Structures are given as C-alpha cells and as structure tokens.
Tab-separated table of C-alpha atoms in Angstrom:
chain	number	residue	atom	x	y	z
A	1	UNK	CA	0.000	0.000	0.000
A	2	UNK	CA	2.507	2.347	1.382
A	3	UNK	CA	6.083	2.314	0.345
A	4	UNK	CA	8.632	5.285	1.360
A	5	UNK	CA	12.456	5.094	0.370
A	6	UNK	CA	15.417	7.628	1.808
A	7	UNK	CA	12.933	9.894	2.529
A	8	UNK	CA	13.889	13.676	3.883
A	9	UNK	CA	12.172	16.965	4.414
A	10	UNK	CA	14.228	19.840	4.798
A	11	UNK	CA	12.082	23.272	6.298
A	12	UNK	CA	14.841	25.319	6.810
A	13	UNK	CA	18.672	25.838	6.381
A	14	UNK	CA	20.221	22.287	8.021
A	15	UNK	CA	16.893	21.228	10.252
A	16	UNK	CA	15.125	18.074	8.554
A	17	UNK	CA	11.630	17.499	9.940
A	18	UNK	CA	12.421	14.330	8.360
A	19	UNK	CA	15.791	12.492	8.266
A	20	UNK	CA	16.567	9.466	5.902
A	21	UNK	CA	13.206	7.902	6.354
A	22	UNK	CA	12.175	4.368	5.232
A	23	UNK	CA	9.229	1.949	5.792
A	24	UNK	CA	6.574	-0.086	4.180
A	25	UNK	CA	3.000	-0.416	4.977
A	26	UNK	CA	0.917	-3.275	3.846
A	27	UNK	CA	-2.879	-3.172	2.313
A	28	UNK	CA	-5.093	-3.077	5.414
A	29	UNK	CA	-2.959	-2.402	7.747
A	30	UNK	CA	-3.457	-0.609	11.093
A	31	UNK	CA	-0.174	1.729	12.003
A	32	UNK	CA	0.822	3.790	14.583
A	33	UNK	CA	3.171	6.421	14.199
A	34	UNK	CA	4.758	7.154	17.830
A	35	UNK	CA	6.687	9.930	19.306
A	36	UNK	CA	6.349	13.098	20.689
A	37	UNK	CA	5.282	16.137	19.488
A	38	UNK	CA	7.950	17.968	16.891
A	39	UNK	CA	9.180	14.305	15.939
A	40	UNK	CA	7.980	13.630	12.979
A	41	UNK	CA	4.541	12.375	12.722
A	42	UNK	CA	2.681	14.960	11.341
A	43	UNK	CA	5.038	16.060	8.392
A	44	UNK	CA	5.094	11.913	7.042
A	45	UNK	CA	1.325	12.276	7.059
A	46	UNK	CA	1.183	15.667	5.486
A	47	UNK	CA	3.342	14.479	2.442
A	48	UNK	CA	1.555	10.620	2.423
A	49	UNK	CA	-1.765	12.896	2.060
A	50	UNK	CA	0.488	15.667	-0.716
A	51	UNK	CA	-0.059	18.367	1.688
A	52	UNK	CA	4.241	18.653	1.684
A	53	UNK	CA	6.471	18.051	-0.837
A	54	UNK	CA	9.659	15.592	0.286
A	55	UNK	CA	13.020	17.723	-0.564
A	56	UNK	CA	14.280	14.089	-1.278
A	57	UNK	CA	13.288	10.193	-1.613
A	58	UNK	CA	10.893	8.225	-2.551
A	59	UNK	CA	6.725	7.692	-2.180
A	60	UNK	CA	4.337	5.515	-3.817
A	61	UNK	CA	1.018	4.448	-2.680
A	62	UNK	CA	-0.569	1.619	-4.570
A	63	UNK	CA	2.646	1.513	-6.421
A	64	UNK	CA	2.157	4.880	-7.730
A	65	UNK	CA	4.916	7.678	-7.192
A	66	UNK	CA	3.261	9.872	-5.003
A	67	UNK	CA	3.759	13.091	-7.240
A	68	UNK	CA	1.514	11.615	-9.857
A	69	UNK	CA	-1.716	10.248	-7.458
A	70	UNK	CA	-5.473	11.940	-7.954
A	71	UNK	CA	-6.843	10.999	-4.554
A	72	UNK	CA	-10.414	11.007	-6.477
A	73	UNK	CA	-9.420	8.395	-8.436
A	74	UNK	CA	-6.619	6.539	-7.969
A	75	UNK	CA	-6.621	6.321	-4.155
A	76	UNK	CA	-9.516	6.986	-1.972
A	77	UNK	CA	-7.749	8.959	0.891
A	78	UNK	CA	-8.952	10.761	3.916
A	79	UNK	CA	-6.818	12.756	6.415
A	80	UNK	CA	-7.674	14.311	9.863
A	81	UNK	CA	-5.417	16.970	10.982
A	82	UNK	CA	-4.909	17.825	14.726
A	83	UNK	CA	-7.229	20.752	13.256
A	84	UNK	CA	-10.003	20.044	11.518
A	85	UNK	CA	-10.406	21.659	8.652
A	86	UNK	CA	-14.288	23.283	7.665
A	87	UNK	CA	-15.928	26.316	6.442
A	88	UNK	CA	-16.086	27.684	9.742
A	89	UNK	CA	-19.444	29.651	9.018
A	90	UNK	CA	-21.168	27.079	7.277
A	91	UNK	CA	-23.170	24.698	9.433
A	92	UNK	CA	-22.302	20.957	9.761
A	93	UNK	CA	-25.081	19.787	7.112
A	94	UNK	CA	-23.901	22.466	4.726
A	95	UNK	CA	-20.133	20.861	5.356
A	96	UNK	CA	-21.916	17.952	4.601
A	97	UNK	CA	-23.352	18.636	1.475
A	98	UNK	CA	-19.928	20.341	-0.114
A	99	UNK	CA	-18.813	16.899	0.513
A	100	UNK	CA	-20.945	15.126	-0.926
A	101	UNK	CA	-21.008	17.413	-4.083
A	102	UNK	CA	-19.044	15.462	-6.689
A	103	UNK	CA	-21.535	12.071	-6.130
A	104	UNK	CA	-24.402	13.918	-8.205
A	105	UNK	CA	-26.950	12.947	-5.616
A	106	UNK	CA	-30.173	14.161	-6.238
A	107	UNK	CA	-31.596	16.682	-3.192
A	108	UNK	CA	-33.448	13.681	-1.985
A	109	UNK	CA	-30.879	10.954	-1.755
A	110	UNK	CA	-28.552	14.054	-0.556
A	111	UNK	CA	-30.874	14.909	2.332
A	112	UNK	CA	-31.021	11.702	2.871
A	113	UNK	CA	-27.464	10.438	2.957
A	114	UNK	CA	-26.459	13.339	5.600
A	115	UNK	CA	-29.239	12.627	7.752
A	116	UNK	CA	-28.205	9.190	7.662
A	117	UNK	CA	-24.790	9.936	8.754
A	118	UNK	CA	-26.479	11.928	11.597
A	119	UNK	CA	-27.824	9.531	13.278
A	120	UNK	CA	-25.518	7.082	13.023
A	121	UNK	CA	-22.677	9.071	14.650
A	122	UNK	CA	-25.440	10.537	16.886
A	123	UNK	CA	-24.853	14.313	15.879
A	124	UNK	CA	-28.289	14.966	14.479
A	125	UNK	CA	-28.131	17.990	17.335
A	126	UNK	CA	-25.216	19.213	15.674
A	127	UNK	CA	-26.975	19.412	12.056
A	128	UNK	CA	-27.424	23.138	11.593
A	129	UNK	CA	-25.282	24.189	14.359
A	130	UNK	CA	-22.489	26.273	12.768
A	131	UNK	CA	-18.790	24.685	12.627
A	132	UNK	CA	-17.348	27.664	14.275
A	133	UNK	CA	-19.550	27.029	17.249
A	134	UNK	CA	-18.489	23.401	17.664
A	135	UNK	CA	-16.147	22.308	20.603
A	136	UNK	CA	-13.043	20.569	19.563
A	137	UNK	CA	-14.070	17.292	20.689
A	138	UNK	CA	-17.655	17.621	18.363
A	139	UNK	CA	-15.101	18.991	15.169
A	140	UNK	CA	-13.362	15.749	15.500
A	141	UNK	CA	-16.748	13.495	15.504
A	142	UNK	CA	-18.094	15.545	12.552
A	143	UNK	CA	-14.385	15.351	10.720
A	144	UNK	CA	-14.966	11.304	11.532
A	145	UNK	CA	-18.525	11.299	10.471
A	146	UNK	CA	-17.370	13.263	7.082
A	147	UNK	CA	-14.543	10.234	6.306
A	148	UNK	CA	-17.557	7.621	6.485
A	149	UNK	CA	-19.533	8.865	3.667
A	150	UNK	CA	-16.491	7.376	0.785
A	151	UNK	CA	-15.398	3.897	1.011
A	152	UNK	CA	-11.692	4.705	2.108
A	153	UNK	CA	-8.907	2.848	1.011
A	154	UNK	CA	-6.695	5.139	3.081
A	155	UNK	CA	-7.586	6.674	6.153
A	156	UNK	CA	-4.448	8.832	7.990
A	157	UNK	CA	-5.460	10.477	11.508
A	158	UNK	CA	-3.008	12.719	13.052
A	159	UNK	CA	-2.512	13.742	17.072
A	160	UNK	CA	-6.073	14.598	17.876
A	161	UNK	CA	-6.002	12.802	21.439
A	162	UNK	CA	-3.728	15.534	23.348
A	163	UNK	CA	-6.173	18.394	23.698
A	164	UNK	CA	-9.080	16.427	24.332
A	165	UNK	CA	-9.939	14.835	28.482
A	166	UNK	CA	-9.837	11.518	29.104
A	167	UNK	CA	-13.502	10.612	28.746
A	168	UNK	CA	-13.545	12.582	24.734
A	169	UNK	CA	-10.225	10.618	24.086
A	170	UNK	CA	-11.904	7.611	24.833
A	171	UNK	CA	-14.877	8.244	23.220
A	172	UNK	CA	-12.688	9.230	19.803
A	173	UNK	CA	-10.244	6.184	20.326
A	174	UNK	CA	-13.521	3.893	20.480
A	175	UNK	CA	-15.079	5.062	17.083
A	176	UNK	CA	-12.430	4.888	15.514
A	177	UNK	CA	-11.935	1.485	16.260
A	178	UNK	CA	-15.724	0.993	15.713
A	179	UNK	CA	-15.077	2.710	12.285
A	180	UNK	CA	-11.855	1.797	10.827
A	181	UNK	CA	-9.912	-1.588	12.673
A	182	UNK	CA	-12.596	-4.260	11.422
A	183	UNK	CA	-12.261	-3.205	7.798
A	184	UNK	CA	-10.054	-3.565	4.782
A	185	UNK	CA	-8.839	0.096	4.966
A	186	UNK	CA	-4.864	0.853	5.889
A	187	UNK	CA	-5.071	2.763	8.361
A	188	UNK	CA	-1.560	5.494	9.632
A	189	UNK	CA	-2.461	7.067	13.137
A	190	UNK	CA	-0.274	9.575	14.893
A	191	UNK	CA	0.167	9.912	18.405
A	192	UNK	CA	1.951	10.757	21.227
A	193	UNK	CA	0.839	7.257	23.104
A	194	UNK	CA	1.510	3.818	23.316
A	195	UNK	CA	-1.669	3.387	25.060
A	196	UNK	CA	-3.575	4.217	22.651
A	197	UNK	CA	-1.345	3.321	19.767
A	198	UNK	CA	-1.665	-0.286	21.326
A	199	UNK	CA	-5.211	0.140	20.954
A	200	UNK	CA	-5.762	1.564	17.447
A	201	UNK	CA	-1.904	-0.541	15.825
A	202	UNK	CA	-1.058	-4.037	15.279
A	203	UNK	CA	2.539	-2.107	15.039
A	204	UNK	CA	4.169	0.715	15.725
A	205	UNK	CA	6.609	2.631	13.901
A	206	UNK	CA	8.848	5.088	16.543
A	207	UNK	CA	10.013	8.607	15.716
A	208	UNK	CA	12.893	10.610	17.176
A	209	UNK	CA	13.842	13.991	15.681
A	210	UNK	CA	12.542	13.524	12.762
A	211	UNK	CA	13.859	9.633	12.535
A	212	UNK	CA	12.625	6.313	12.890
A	213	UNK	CA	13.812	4.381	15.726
A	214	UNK	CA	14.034	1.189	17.152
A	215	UNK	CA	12.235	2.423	20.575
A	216	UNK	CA	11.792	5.484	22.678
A	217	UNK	CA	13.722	6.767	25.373
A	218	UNK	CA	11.966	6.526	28.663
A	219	UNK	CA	11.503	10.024	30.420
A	220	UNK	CA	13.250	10.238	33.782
C-alpha cells in the first residue's frame, strides 16, 4: 500500500523534519506512528496525504509515485489533521453537502445520505449548528462522520487525542476502532501514546527527531 524510500524533508537551512526515512506499509494495515510532538509524525502524514512536498526520496502508494496520485481516483484517501479543517461559518449539514457534491446525488438521496450519517454518529443535534460554534471534541466526531460517507482505502489520523480529556479521548479512540480496525482500509495514526497506539496498531513505527527508531527513550 505504502512504500517510502530515503525519505527527507528539509524546512529550513540544516533542520530536517524528516531524516533518511524508510518503511513499508501493507494493504489493510493498522499503524501507529509514535513519538512526541515535533518528531515527525505529522510532516510523514502531510506528504503521504500531498499536503508537503519531500526535498528528497521516494513515495508511492498503490505503487504509484506519489507526485503523480489523484486521490479522487486513484486512491480513496482521507486525512484528519490535529485541526479540523471546515468552512467555519457554514453549518455541519452544509459541510456535509460540499462533501458530498461530486456524487451527483439528487436533493433527496442528498438529504437523505447526511441525515443518515447523523444519526448514526449521533450528531443529528449538531446538524445546523455552525462549525465555528463546535467544541473541539464535536469537530473531531463531525471530521470522523465526514470520512464515512467514501469507502476509504486510506484513512491517515493525526494527534487529535492531546487536547481532548480523558472521557472525549476515549470516546474518539472507540469510534475509531468501531469505524476503521474491522475493515479492509490501511489505516496510519499519529500519536503521542503507546496506550492508545496499542489500541488503534497491530505495530508501531517510533520517531525521534525527525527519525525512525528502534524504541523510545523513557523520560526520567
């Protein structure tokens, strides 16, 4: 699914975000990417879902350089950033429907297919609530909600445990279990925990200063 070769991203002068990176990543897969913050989680997912360009190595997905994939058709990829992204002052069913906008729906089976998602990610309250008025916690069950209306082949989730308490982190590590470890997708989550990368992986892959290594050092 995923293959990356000698892989480096360079931000400024001499500091790489990203330091002679390698790995592989099967079809259906469920990774977690674990370090702490600043260690280079977030900028592997940001170029796996094009959002950075690598200043050197290799990408493919599905065998295809990474340069050259249309995520509408060749892979079907989602990505959740740390912070969500919306039209703020649209409401969650008008988020919805920009979605949904490319499946030439009619207004029926539209109206139908958001209302749908609704309720099964028990948000209906949220429908015409505007985005901007959200908590952080309901952003990241509408940004979930929004990833279940494709069949993903791809699904990459990056730190959105830290800000959250303990009973929303739960809640968010449970549906996305519910959502994503039973099926076929590959799924690449970030996080600063082995808890809950134990949870969400069947492996981990460790990052140190923008490396991969073979474990992390325990805090004193």
């Amino acid at each position: 699914m995923i293959l990356v070769k000698n892989l480096y991203l360079k931000y400024i002068r001499e500091y790489f975000a990203l330091y002679d990176i390698s790995l592989s990543i099967e079809d259906g897969e469920k990774v977690a990417l674990v370090g702490e913050e600043h260690s280079g989680k977030t900028s592997l997912l940001r170029i796996l879902a094009k959002l950075e360009k690598p200043s050197k190595g290799e990408v493919y997905i599905k065998d295809i350089p990474i340069k050259k994939i249309n995520f509408r058709y060749d892979v079907s990829a989602g990505y959740l950033p740390t912070s969500p992204v919306f039209f703020e002052k649209k409401t969650v069913y008008e988020n919805f429907k920009y979605i949904l906008k490319y499946q030439k729906l009619s207004e029926a089976d539209l109206e139908n297919k958001i209302n749908d998602i609704l309720i099964d990610f028990n948000i209906e309250k949220l429908k015409d609530s505007k985005v901007k008025e959200l908590t952080l916690f309901e952003k990241y069950l509408v940004s979930i909600a929004r990833l279940c209306f494709r069949n993903l082949d791809l699904v990459l989730i990056d730190n959105i445990f830290d800000n959250l308490n303990d009973e929303e982190k739960n809640s968010i590590v449970e549906l996305i279990k519910e959502r994503f470890l039973n099926k076929k997708t590959t799924l690449v989550v970030a996080t600063t925990s082995e808890k809950i990368a134990k949870t969400l992986a069947n492996r981990n892959i460790y990052f140190s200063n923008g490396s991969i290594v073979d474990k992390l050092e325990e805090k004193n």
